[in-house]
mmCIF file of C-alpha atoms in Angstrom:
data_model
loop_
_atom_site.group_PDB
_atom_site.id
_atom_site.type_symbol
_atom_site.label_atom_id
_atom_site.label_comp_id
_atom_site.label_asym_id
_atom_site.label_seq_id
_atom_site.Cartn_x
_atom_site.Cartn_y
_atom_site.Cartn_z
ATOM 1 C CA MET A 2 83.875 88.800 85.786
ATOM 2 C CA LYS A 3 87.175 86.149 83.768
ATOM 3 C CA THR A 4 87.242 83.905 86.741
ATOM 4 C CA ILE A 5 90.674 83.445 88.536
ATOM 5 C CA ALA A 6 92.845 80.677 88.188
ATOM 6 C CA VAL A 7 96.549 81.479 91.041
ATOM 7 C CA ILE A 8 98.135 78.574 90.933
ATOM 8 C CA GLY A 9 101.049 78.296 93.746
ATOM 9 C CA LEU A 10 99.234 78.734 97.245
ATOM 10 C CA GLY A 11 102.966 80.416 99.432
ATOM 11 C CA TYR A 12 103.369 83.378 100.888
ATOM 12 C CA VAL A 13 102.806 85.267 97.432
ATOM 13 C CA GLY A 14 99.746 82.721 95.482
ATOM 14 C CA LEU A 15 97.299 82.854 98.701
ATOM 15 C CA PRO A 16 97.307 86.907 99.808
ATOM 16 C CA LEU A 17 96.402 86.961 95.959
ATOM 17 C CA ALA A 18 93.618 84.736 95.777
ATOM 18 C CA VAL A 19 92.343 85.560 99.307
ATOM 19 C CA GLU A 20 92.155 89.256 97.556
ATOM 20 C CA PHE A 21 90.514 89.097 94.321
ATOM 21 C CA GLY A 22 88.489 86.167 95.971
ATOM 22 C CA LYS A 23 87.478 88.927 98.048
ATOM 23 C CA LYS A 24 85.631 90.665 95.103
ATOM 24 C CA ARG A 25 85.307 87.600 92.428
ATOM 25 C CA LYS A 26 85.729 83.893 91.534
ATOM 26 C CA VAL A 27 88.839 82.842 92.257
ATOM 27 C CA ILE A 28 90.598 78.961 92.174
ATOM 28 C CA GLY A 29 93.322 78.585 93.395
ATOM 29 C CA PHE A 30 94.922 75.893 92.310
ATOM 30 C CA GLU A 31 98.301 73.349 94.825
ATOM 31 C CA ILE A 32 100.119 70.533 93.340
ATOM 32 C CA ASN A 33 99.593 69.922 97.029
ATOM 33 C CA GLN A 34 97.177 68.109 98.472
ATOM 34 C CA ALA A 35 97.302 68.700 102.341
ATOM 35 C CA ARG A 36 97.371 72.378 102.257
ATOM 36 C CA VAL A 37 94.733 72.642 100.227
ATOM 37 C CA ASP A 38 92.668 70.744 103.685
ATOM 38 C CA GLU A 39 94.844 73.375 105.402
ATOM 39 C CA LEU A 40 93.689 76.042 102.503
ATOM 40 C CA THR A 41 89.808 75.189 103.320
ATOM 41 C CA ALA A 42 89.706 73.866 106.384
ATOM 42 C CA GLY A 43 90.240 78.194 106.294
ATOM 43 C CA HIS A 44 94.037 78.177 108.205
ATOM 44 C CA ASP A 45 96.971 79.279 106.710
ATOM 45 C CA HIS A 46 100.770 77.590 108.810
ATOM 46 C CA THR A 47 102.751 80.706 106.391
ATOM 47 C CA LEU A 48 100.632 82.889 108.284
ATOM 48 C CA GLU A 49 100.986 85.347 105.000
ATOM 49 C CA SER A 50 96.653 85.174 105.956
ATOM 50 C CA SER A 51 94.827 85.445 108.392
ATOM 51 C CA ASP A 52 92.030 82.787 109.601
ATOM 52 C CA GLU A 53 89.614 86.212 109.149
ATOM 53 C CA ASP A 54 91.352 86.941 105.782
ATOM 54 C CA LEU A 55 90.312 83.365 104.618
ATOM 55 C CA LYS A 56 86.636 83.527 105.795
ATOM 56 C CA GLU A 57 86.197 87.078 104.285
ATOM 57 C CA ALA A 58 87.139 85.388 100.556
ATOM 58 C CA LYS A 59 84.121 84.403 99.931
ATOM 59 C CA PHE A 60 84.068 83.922 96.497
ATOM 60 C CA ALA A 61 87.695 81.645 96.805
ATOM 61 C CA SER A 62 87.864 77.635 96.401
ATOM 62 C CA TYR A 63 91.308 75.584 96.501
ATOM 63 C CA THR A 64 91.921 72.238 93.919
ATOM 64 C CA THR A 65 94.555 70.076 93.074
ATOM 65 C CA ASP A 66 92.248 69.316 90.742
ATOM 66 C CA ILE A 67 93.401 71.442 87.082
ATOM 67 C CA GLU A 68 90.116 70.266 85.878
ATOM 68 C CA ARG A 69 88.599 72.888 87.983
ATOM 69 C CA ILE A 70 90.918 75.787 86.542
ATOM 70 C CA ARG A 71 89.433 75.549 83.158
ATOM 71 C CA GLU A 72 86.827 77.697 84.571
ATOM 72 C CA ALA A 73 88.917 80.448 84.820
ATOM 73 C CA GLN A 74 89.751 83.747 81.817
ATOM 74 C CA ILE A 75 92.920 84.336 83.773
ATOM 75 C CA TYR A 76 96.186 82.621 85.447
ATOM 76 C CA ILE A 77 97.963 84.185 87.571
ATOM 77 C CA ILE A 78 101.335 81.695 87.780
ATOM 78 C CA ALA A 79 103.197 82.551 91.269
ATOM 79 C CA VAL A 80 105.892 79.140 91.755
ATOM 80 C CA PRO A 81 109.390 79.529 93.446
ATOM 81 C CA THR A 82 112.232 81.037 91.419
ATOM 82 C CA PRO A 83 115.251 79.248 93.158
ATOM 83 C CA THR A 84 118.401 78.787 92.298
ATOM 84 C CA ASP A 85 119.990 75.502 92.218
ATOM 85 C CA LYS A 86 123.675 74.207 94.417
ATOM 86 C CA ASN A 87 125.592 75.588 91.924
ATOM 87 C CA ASN A 88 123.431 79.196 92.262
ATOM 88 C CA ARG A 89 121.811 78.402 88.400
ATOM 89 C CA PRO A 90 118.690 80.128 87.711
ATOM 90 C CA ASP A 91 116.276 77.068 88.369
ATOM 91 C CA LEU A 92 113.241 77.063 85.981
ATOM 92 C CA THR A 93 111.293 74.078 86.775
ATOM 93 C CA PRO A 94 109.099 74.913 89.123
ATOM 94 C CA LEU A 95 107.422 77.527 86.329
ATOM 95 C CA ILE A 96 108.451 75.589 83.217
ATOM 96 C CA LYS A 97 106.045 73.267 85.423
ATOM 97 C CA ALA A 98 103.066 75.105 86.195
ATOM 98 C CA SER A 99 103.228 76.517 82.189
ATOM 99 C CA GLU A 100 102.859 73.455 81.403
ATOM 100 C CA THR A 101 99.999 72.900 83.625
ATOM 101 C CA VAL A 102 98.210 76.244 82.235
ATOM 102 C CA ALA A 103 99.474 75.005 78.359
ATOM 103 C CA LYS A 104 96.721 71.742 79.498
ATOM 104 C CA VAL A 105 93.515 74.254 80.270
ATOM 105 C CA ILE A 106 94.160 77.917 78.308
ATOM 106 C CA LYS A 107 91.347 78.525 76.073
ATOM 107 C CA ASP A 108 91.622 81.305 73.165
ATOM 108 C CA GLY A 109 91.314 84.859 74.943
ATOM 109 C CA ASP A 110 92.643 83.575 77.661
ATOM 110 C CA ILE A 111 95.565 85.258 80.210
ATOM 111 C CA VAL A 112 98.208 84.698 82.260
ATOM 112 C CA ILE A 113 100.774 86.893 83.998
ATOM 113 C CA TYR A 114 103.783 85.728 85.379
ATOM 114 C CA GLU A 115 104.318 86.955 89.007
ATOM 115 C CA SER A 116 107.943 84.913 90.228
ATOM 116 C CA THR A 117 110.701 87.018 90.157
ATOM 117 C CA VAL A 118 112.788 85.884 86.788
ATOM 118 C CA TYR A 119 115.997 87.571 84.732
ATOM 119 C CA PRO A 120 114.604 90.053 82.186
ATOM 120 C CA GLY A 121 113.391 88.267 79.095
ATOM 121 C CA ALA A 122 112.635 84.136 80.362
ATOM 122 C CA THR A 123 108.407 85.254 80.438
ATOM 123 C CA GLU A 124 108.552 85.772 77.144
ATOM 124 C CA GLU A 125 112.197 83.493 76.058
ATOM 125 C CA ASP A 126 111.281 80.237 78.268
ATOM 126 C CA CYS A 127 107.743 80.327 79.988
ATOM 127 C CA VAL A 128 105.493 81.428 77.366
ATOM 128 C CA PRO A 129 107.574 79.127 74.117
ATOM 129 C CA VAL A 130 106.355 76.140 76.674
ATOM 130 C CA ILE A 131 102.423 76.956 76.465
ATOM 131 C CA GLU A 132 102.695 77.371 72.944
ATOM 132 C CA LYS A 133 104.089 73.889 71.971
ATOM 133 C CA MET A 134 102.277 72.045 74.020
ATOM 134 C CA SER A 135 98.741 73.804 73.832
ATOM 135 C CA GLY A 136 99.459 74.942 70.235
ATOM 136 C CA LYS A 137 98.009 77.757 70.331
ATOM 137 C CA LYS A 138 100.319 81.592 69.866
ATOM 138 C CA MET A 139 100.730 84.161 72.579
ATOM 139 C CA ASN A 140 99.049 86.923 71.330
ATOM 140 C CA GLU A 141 96.796 85.323 68.648
ATOM 141 C CA HIS A 142 94.962 83.057 70.482
ATOM 142 C CA PHE A 143 96.367 84.087 74.164
ATOM 143 C CA PHE A 144 98.068 86.992 75.970
ATOM 144 C CA VAL A 145 100.654 86.604 78.996
ATOM 145 C CA GLY A 146 100.968 89.777 81.195
ATOM 146 C CA TYR A 147 103.624 89.759 83.920
ATOM 147 C CA SER A 148 103.824 91.230 87.241
ATOM 148 C CA PRO A 149 106.421 91.018 89.551
ATOM 149 C CA GLU A 150 105.333 90.220 93.186
ATOM 150 C CA ARG A 151 106.636 92.123 96.238
ATOM 151 C CA ILE A 152 105.302 90.325 99.375
ATOM 152 C CA ASN A 153 107.944 90.579 102.499
ATOM 153 C CA PRO A 154 107.194 87.090 104.627
ATOM 154 C CA GLY A 155 105.958 88.524 107.954
ATOM 155 C CA ASP A 156 105.220 92.122 107.642
ATOM 156 C CA LYS A 157 101.677 93.328 108.201
ATOM 157 C CA VAL A 158 102.324 96.881 107.514
ATOM 158 C CA ASN A 159 103.771 96.509 104.049
ATOM 159 C CA THR A 160 101.928 94.080 102.663
ATOM 160 C CA LEU A 161 100.165 92.497 98.915
ATOM 161 C CA THR A 162 97.308 96.094 98.875
ATOM 162 C CA THR A 163 99.843 98.065 100.370
ATOM 163 C CA ILE A 164 102.261 97.643 98.073
ATOM 164 C CA LYS A 165 102.758 100.362 94.865
ATOM 165 C CA LYS A 166 102.933 96.927 92.190
ATOM 166 C CA VAL A 167 104.359 96.855 89.174
ATOM 167 C CA THR A 168 101.880 95.667 85.840
ATOM 168 C CA SER A 169 103.139 94.668 82.269
ATOM 169 C CA GLY A 170 101.576 93.236 79.121
ATOM 170 C CA SER A 171 102.296 91.265 76.118
ATOM 171 C CA THR A 172 100.281 94.309 73.799
ATOM 172 C CA PRO A 173 99.453 97.233 75.241
ATOM 173 C CA ALA A 174 96.004 96.725 75.448
ATOM 174 C CA ILE A 175 96.117 93.726 77.497
ATOM 175 C CA GLY A 176 99.005 96.114 79.868
ATOM 176 C CA LYS A 177 95.770 97.601 80.477
ATOM 177 C CA GLU A 178 93.632 94.441 81.485
ATOM 178 C CA VAL A 179 96.165 93.791 83.721
ATOM 179 C CA ASP A 180 97.248 96.831 84.957
ATOM 180 C CA ALA A 181 93.157 97.272 85.733
ATOM 181 C CA LEU A 182 92.822 94.382 87.431
ATOM 182 C CA TYR A 183 95.756 94.191 90.011
ATOM 183 C CA ASN A 184 94.039 97.880 90.541
ATOM 184 C CA GLU A 185 90.690 96.325 91.371
ATOM 185 C CA ILE A 186 92.870 95.061 95.408
ATOM 186 C CA ILE A 187 96.225 97.282 94.983
ATOM 187 C CA THR A 188 94.815 100.581 97.288
ATOM 188 C CA ALA A 189 98.590 101.591 96.610
ATOM 189 C CA GLY A 190 98.203 102.406 93.107
ATOM 190 C CA THR A 191 100.263 100.156 90.303
ATOM 191 C CA HIS A 192 102.798 101.439 87.138
ATOM 192 C CA LEU A 193 101.666 99.543 84.377
ATOM 193 C CA ALA A 194 105.452 99.431 82.509
ATOM 194 C CA PRO A 195 106.016 99.979 79.007
ATOM 195 C CA THR A 196 107.077 95.812 78.262
ATOM 196 C CA ILE A 197 107.240 92.609 80.280
ATOM 197 C CA LYS A 198 111.101 92.969 79.460
ATOM 198 C CA VAL A 199 111.135 96.352 81.662
ATOM 199 C CA ALA A 200 109.489 94.660 84.177
ATOM 200 C CA GLU A 201 111.241 91.195 84.807
ATOM 201 C CA ALA A 202 113.869 93.897 84.944
ATOM 202 C CA SER A 203 112.527 95.893 87.433
ATOM 203 C CA LYS A 204 112.468 93.460 89.978
ATOM 204 C CA VAL A 205 114.801 91.648 89.809
ATOM 205 C CA ILE A 206 117.401 94.727 89.794
ATOM 206 C CA GLU A 207 114.636 96.591 93.305
ATOM 207 C CA ASN A 208 116.098 92.785 95.019
ATOM 208 C CA SER A 209 120.121 93.212 93.978
ATOM 209 C CA GLN A 210 120.614 96.479 94.759
ATOM 210 C CA ARG A 211 119.427 95.801 98.682
ATOM 211 C CA ASP A 212 121.133 93.060 98.536
ATOM 212 C CA ILE A 213 124.544 94.673 97.773
ATOM 213 C CA ASN A 214 123.376 97.893 99.967
ATOM 214 C CA ILE A 215 123.665 95.062 102.697
ATOM 215 C CA ALA A 216 126.747 93.741 101.861
ATOM 216 C CA PHE A 217 128.661 97.515 102.006
ATOM 217 C CA VAL A 218 127.257 97.715 105.393
ATOM 218 C CA ASN A 219 128.578 93.910 106.531
ATOM 219 C CA GLU A 220 131.715 94.617 104.820
ATOM 220 C CA LEU A 221 132.436 98.049 106.788
ATOM 221 C CA ALA A 222 131.330 95.606 110.479
ATOM 222 C CA LYS A 223 133.962 93.186 109.101
ATOM 223 C CA ILE A 224 136.184 96.635 109.127
ATOM 224 C CA PHE A 225 135.620 98.392 112.298
ATOM 225 C CA ASN A 226 135.411 94.378 113.983
ATOM 226 C CA ALA A 227 139.833 94.565 113.067
ATOM 227 C CA MET A 228 139.681 98.065 113.965
ATOM 228 C CA ASN A 229 137.657 97.885 117.207
ATOM 229 C CA ILE A 230 135.200 99.934 116.425
ATOM 230 C CA ASP A 231 131.697 99.646 116.706
ATOM 231 C CA THR A 232 129.901 99.570 113.744
ATOM 232 C CA LEU A 233 126.406 100.130 114.404
ATOM 233 C CA ASP A 234 127.990 103.356 116.639
ATOM 234 C CA VAL A 235 129.585 103.809 112.967
ATOM 235 C CA LEU A 236 126.434 103.661 111.535
ATOM 236 C CA GLU A 237 124.394 105.421 114.013
ATOM 237 C CA ALA A 238 126.530 108.617 114.095
ATOM 238 C CA ALA A 239 126.569 108.715 109.887
ATOM 239 C CA GLY A 240 122.816 108.428 109.695
ATOM 240 C CA THR A 241 122.588 111.942 110.547
ATOM 241 C CA LYS A 242 123.617 113.255 107.366
ATOM 242 C CA TRP A 243 120.026 113.589 105.210
ATOM 243 C CA ASN A 244 121.307 111.289 102.876
ATOM 244 C CA PHE A 245 122.881 108.125 104.233
ATOM 245 C CA LEU A 246 120.697 105.230 103.332
ATOM 246 C CA PRO A 247 120.328 102.810 106.940
ATOM 247 C CA PHE A 248 120.989 99.759 105.720
ATOM 248 C CA ARG A 249 122.412 97.414 108.521
ATOM 249 C CA PRO A 250 125.038 94.569 108.425
ATOM 250 C CA GLY A 251 123.529 91.220 109.037
ATOM 251 C CA LEU A 252 122.799 87.321 107.436
ATOM 252 C CA VAL A 253 120.867 87.549 103.572
ATOM 253 C CA GLY A 254 118.760 84.712 103.380
ATOM 254 C CA GLY A 255 115.309 84.494 102.110
ATOM 255 C CA HIS A 256 113.311 83.254 99.465
ATOM 256 C CA CYS A 257 114.095 86.374 97.481
ATOM 257 C CA ILE A 258 117.733 88.775 98.131
ATOM 258 C CA GLY A 259 119.906 85.736 98.479
ATOM 259 C CA VAL A 260 118.764 84.515 95.302
ATOM 260 C CA ASP A 261 117.383 87.448 93.104
ATOM 261 C CA PRO A 262 120.978 88.651 92.059
ATOM 262 C CA PHE A 263 122.009 84.712 90.718
ATOM 263 C CA TYR A 264 119.296 85.289 87.953
ATOM 264 C CA LEU A 265 120.464 88.987 86.722
ATOM 265 C CA ALA A 266 124.066 87.765 87.058
ATOM 266 C CA GLN A 267 123.041 84.397 84.771
ATOM 267 C CA LYS A 268 121.356 86.424 82.202
ATOM 268 C CA ALA A 269 124.016 89.325 82.267
ATOM 269 C CA GLN A 270 126.317 86.849 81.727
ATOM 270 C CA GLU A 271 124.550 84.359 78.851
ATOM 271 C CA VAL A 272 124.684 88.028 76.915
ATOM 272 C CA GLY A 273 128.473 88.465 77.292
ATOM 273 C CA TYR A 274 128.508 90.573 80.483
ATOM 274 C CA HIS A 275 130.927 89.826 83.887
ATOM 275 C CA PRO A 276 129.099 91.621 86.335
ATOM 276 C CA GLU A 277 131.552 91.874 89.399
ATOM 277 C CA ILE A 278 129.427 94.157 91.795
ATOM 278 C CA ILE A 279 126.185 91.595 92.187
ATOM 279 C CA LEU A 280 128.893 89.080 92.202
ATOM 280 C CA ALA A 281 131.179 90.032 95.282
ATOM 281 C CA GLY A 282 128.253 91.110 97.085
ATOM 282 C CA ARG A 283 126.605 87.663 96.909
ATOM 283 C CA ARG A 284 130.328 86.468 97.893
ATOM 284 C CA LEU A 285 130.636 88.686 100.877
ATOM 285 C CA ASN A 286 126.778 88.910 102.537
ATOM 286 C CA ASP A 287 127.302 84.752 102.107
ATOM 287 C CA SER A 288 130.486 84.734 104.350
ATOM 288 C CA MET A 289 129.049 87.101 107.186
ATOM 289 C CA GLY A 290 127.510 83.114 108.791
ATOM 290 C CA ALA A 291 131.268 81.515 108.813
ATOM 291 C CA PHE A 292 132.622 85.392 110.064
ATOM 292 C CA VAL A 293 129.799 85.147 112.972
ATOM 293 C CA ALA A 294 130.204 82.110 113.632
ATOM 294 C CA SER A 295 134.749 82.365 113.710
ATOM 295 C CA GLU A 296 134.156 85.982 116.006
ATOM 296 C CA THR A 297 132.471 84.325 118.591
ATOM 297 C CA VAL A 298 134.762 81.134 118.736
ATOM 298 C CA LYS A 299 137.671 84.160 118.488
ATOM 299 C CA ILE A 300 135.919 85.357 121.826
ATOM 300 C CA MET A 301 136.431 82.554 123.640
ATOM 301 C CA VAL A 302 140.136 81.175 123.195
ATOM 302 C CA LYS A 303 140.980 84.502 123.940
ATOM 303 C CA SER A 304 138.167 84.297 127.046
ATOM 304 C CA GLY A 305 140.078 80.957 128.173
ATOM 305 C CA LYS A 306 137.064 78.932 127.263
ATOM 306 C CA SER A 307 137.719 75.142 125.331
ATOM 307 C CA VAL A 308 135.825 75.178 121.678
ATOM 308 C CA LYS A 309 136.972 71.375 121.226
ATOM 309 C CA ASP A 310 132.966 69.935 122.591
ATOM 310 C CA ALA A 311 132.070 73.388 123.825
ATOM 311 C CA LYS A 312 128.122 73.807 124.405
ATOM 312 C CA ALA A 313 127.213 77.055 122.298
ATOM 313 C CA LEU A 314 123.000 77.246 121.613
ATOM 314 C CA MET A 315 122.062 79.422 118.819
ATOM 315 C CA LEU A 316 118.531 81.489 118.805
ATOM 316 C CA GLY A 317 116.521 81.593 116.166
ATOM 317 C CA ILE A 318 116.753 79.557 111.926
ATOM 318 C CA THR A 319 114.370 81.134 109.769
ATOM 319 C CA PHE A 320 115.371 84.051 107.766
ATOM 320 C CA LYS A 321 113.824 86.696 109.640
ATOM 321 C CA GLU A 322 112.233 87.896 111.895
ATOM 322 C CA ASN A 323 109.119 86.712 114.148
ATOM 323 C CA CYS A 324 108.408 85.038 110.868
ATOM 324 C CA PRO A 325 108.137 80.924 110.224
ATOM 325 C CA ASP A 326 109.815 81.137 106.243
ATOM 326 C CA ILE A 327 113.488 79.049 106.689
ATOM 327 C CA ARG A 328 113.577 78.779 102.370
ATOM 328 C CA ASN A 329 117.516 79.736 102.156
ATOM 329 C CA THR A 330 117.668 80.774 105.212
ATOM 330 C CA ARG A 331 121.478 81.895 105.878
ATOM 331 C CA ALA A 332 121.607 80.857 109.926
ATOM 332 C CA THR A 333 122.220 77.446 108.835
ATOM 333 C CA ASP A 334 126.115 78.936 107.701
ATOM 334 C CA ILE A 335 126.048 79.629 111.743
ATOM 335 C CA TYR A 336 125.634 76.209 112.429
ATOM 336 C CA THR A 337 128.091 74.512 110.537
ATOM 337 C CA GLU A 338 130.306 76.460 110.489
ATOM 338 C CA LEU A 339 130.740 76.545 114.046
ATOM 339 C CA LYS A 340 129.991 72.095 114.268
ATOM 340 C CA GLU A 341 133.513 72.674 112.331
ATOM 341 C CA TYR A 342 134.963 73.563 114.916
ATOM 342 C CA ALA A 343 133.325 69.948 117.051
ATOM 343 C CA MET A 344 131.270 72.474 119.165
ATOM 344 C CA GLU A 345 128.260 70.904 120.451
ATOM 345 C CA VAL A 346 125.357 72.891 119.357
ATOM 346 C CA ASP A 347 121.363 73.496 119.999
ATOM 347 C CA VAL A 348 119.260 75.681 118.138
ATOM 348 C CA PHE A 349 115.912 76.937 118.934
ATOM 349 C CA ASP A 350 112.927 79.075 117.101
ATOM 350 C CA PRO A 351 109.725 79.354 118.040
ATOM 351 C CA TRP A 352 108.738 80.132 114.830
ATOM 352 C CA ALA A 353 110.184 77.018 113.014
ATOM 353 C CA ASN A 354 108.397 73.989 111.598
ATOM 354 C CA LYS A 355 110.865 71.238 113.526
ATOM 355 C CA GLU A 356 109.678 68.509 110.227
ATOM 356 C CA ASP A 357 110.226 71.567 107.658
ATOM 357 C CA VAL A 358 114.060 72.350 109.754
ATOM 358 C CA LYS A 359 114.860 69.238 110.114
ATOM 359 C CA ARG A 360 114.444 67.428 106.639
ATOM 360 C CA GLU A 361 115.775 71.353 104.721
ATOM 361 C CA TYR A 362 118.479 71.080 106.617
ATOM 362 C CA GLY A 363 118.776 68.286 109.019
ATOM 363 C CA ILE A 364 118.993 69.946 111.919
ATOM 364 C CA ASP A 365 117.396 68.834 115.254
ATOM 365 C CA LEU A 366 115.701 72.191 117.109
ATOM 366 C CA LEU A 367 115.229 71.976 120.550
ATOM 367 C CA ASP A 368 111.587 71.673 121.749
ATOM 368 C CA GLU A 369 111.389 74.168 124.102
ATOM 369 C CA LEU A 370 113.901 76.342 125.963
ATOM 370 C CA ASN A 371 114.421 76.153 129.767
ATOM 371 C CA ASP A 372 118.352 76.929 130.252
ATOM 372 C CA LEU A 373 120.746 79.296 129.156
ATOM 373 C CA ASP A 374 123.135 78.870 131.756
ATOM 374 C CA LYS A 375 124.412 75.332 130.193
ATOM 375 C CA TYR A 376 125.949 76.896 127.078
ATOM 376 C CA SER A 377 129.743 78.298 127.043
ATOM 377 C CA ALA A 378 128.392 80.209 123.762
ATOM 378 C CA ILE A 379 124.770 82.285 123.281
ATOM 379 C CA ILE A 380 124.366 83.357 118.657
ATOM 380 C CA LEU A 381 121.451 85.146 118.260
ATOM 381 C CA ALA A 382 120.326 84.438 114.715
ATOM 382 C CA VAL A 383 117.649 85.861 115.027
ATOM 383 C CA SER A 384 115.564 88.857 116.129
ATOM 384 C CA HIS A 385 112.042 87.151 116.791
ATOM 385 C CA ASN A 386 110.708 89.137 119.611
ATOM 386 C CA GLN A 387 110.507 86.259 121.819
ATOM 387 C CA PHE A 388 114.076 85.759 122.315
ATOM 388 C CA LYS A 389 114.255 89.840 123.706
ATOM 389 C CA HIS A 390 113.041 89.169 126.598
ATOM 390 C CA TYR A 391 115.132 86.048 127.021
ATOM 391 C CA ASN A 392 117.951 86.511 130.761
ATOM 392 C CA PHE A 393 120.931 87.370 128.269
ATOM 393 C CA ARG A 394 121.864 89.005 131.942
ATOM 394 C CA ALA A 395 122.033 86.064 134.329
ATOM 395 C CA ALA A 396 123.591 83.679 130.897
ATOM 396 C CA LYS A 397 126.852 86.014 130.298
ATOM 397 C CA GLU A 398 127.020 85.629 134.620
ATOM 398 C CA ALA A 399 127.776 82.147 134.195
ATOM 399 C CA GLY A 400 129.992 83.319 131.704
ATOM 400 C CA ALA A 401 128.325 82.398 128.837
ATOM 401 C CA VAL A 402 130.328 84.654 125.294
ATOM 402 C CA ILE A 403 128.070 86.647 123.798
ATOM 403 C CA TYR A 404 127.172 87.492 119.607
ATOM 404 C CA ASP A 405 124.668 89.189 119.058
ATOM 405 C CA ALA A 406 124.461 89.155 115.223
ATOM 406 C CA LYS A 407 120.837 91.116 115.498
ATOM 407 C CA SER A 408 122.072 94.079 117.578
ATOM 408 C CA ILE A 409 118.916 93.773 119.430
ATOM 409 C CA LEU A 410 120.713 93.526 123.022
ATOM 410 C CA PRO A 411 121.969 95.585 125.640
ATOM 411 C CA ARG A 412 125.108 95.946 124.909
ATOM 412 C CA ASP A 413 126.920 95.897 127.839
ATOM 413 C CA ILE A 414 125.474 92.296 128.168
ATOM 414 C CA VAL A 415 127.265 91.202 124.477
ATOM 415 C CA ASP A 416 130.448 90.390 124.272
ATOM 416 C CA ALA A 417 130.846 91.426 120.085
ATOM 417 C CA ARG A 418 127.846 92.621 117.547
ATOM 418 C CA LEU A 419 127.503 92.874 113.638
#
């Protein structure tokens, strides 16, 4: 049975290493020694893999030593594919991972990419790096597969093994081998795509489609807000029709939905097409943090509250509920906009790591939250379970303006909601 090396042990790579590590030898490679030490000690701070899962992966080990992965015959690359400050795809992590594999690859080995990319990236951007550094040729000395990740951080129901997986290979035979490999761990089954480009395209449109649908309901929220109509009431009424899609308005961040459409847009522009709907959806979704903040300020002004130097509380900074992931969170847009109004803004999030938030966004999180009554405005930005039990009613009675960006609080205690 072939040995697998998983390159990158984050939200995508670690679950793969763990599941394969329950059945065959796996070497998890990571450049962060602290991460390797943590996993070797049997704990995952991202909470995607439980301590019990790590213990059950008895054939898995973790290392920063590149020589260790030379033992593998299959390399699975699962590194981030972010965008830069101008929203252009940044393939740097992917290129560096390809360089790492190129240093150890042997004849007959298979390299499988899981990172989300635009169609053509695997064969046009990554493979040439391996070929140049190793002196080997694809489909002659080594082979390539692509199987896009479908990890949903924080979701304990729809997990790696229970979500159907798309697979592909650089030749029909390799496609079948890659497909059989994933079928060892994916109980939901697999779908073998005819080409790597088809598999790449299928992944990038999954999140682009969701982004556009959320943008639509976010635009509805802005329209209905101007009409003084409750958006959630409208969506619940429309949802009684069997084929109405149940999307809700909100902030759109994270490592997938808020990023992937830019990958597709970039490739579209390279081939001479300017994508209108995709980019319009991105612009609208990126505007929602500022919208929430400005609407909160309007309510304060209408109720006679001073805005300058007022104390505001933002609850939640992760990109989604009950998850410590802060990558590309749009909750920070609310914070930034409130600061533009010269407000004093406290942020509390029991899930987020304080040091990570400070390093990434320059925001100091509260260590604990004892009193809601001292704030002039409270914005529920992320619907962590803990927040549902807070005494918002007392804060409301004390005069706080409450904006519920997640529409989870009782209607009678909030001043507005998305």
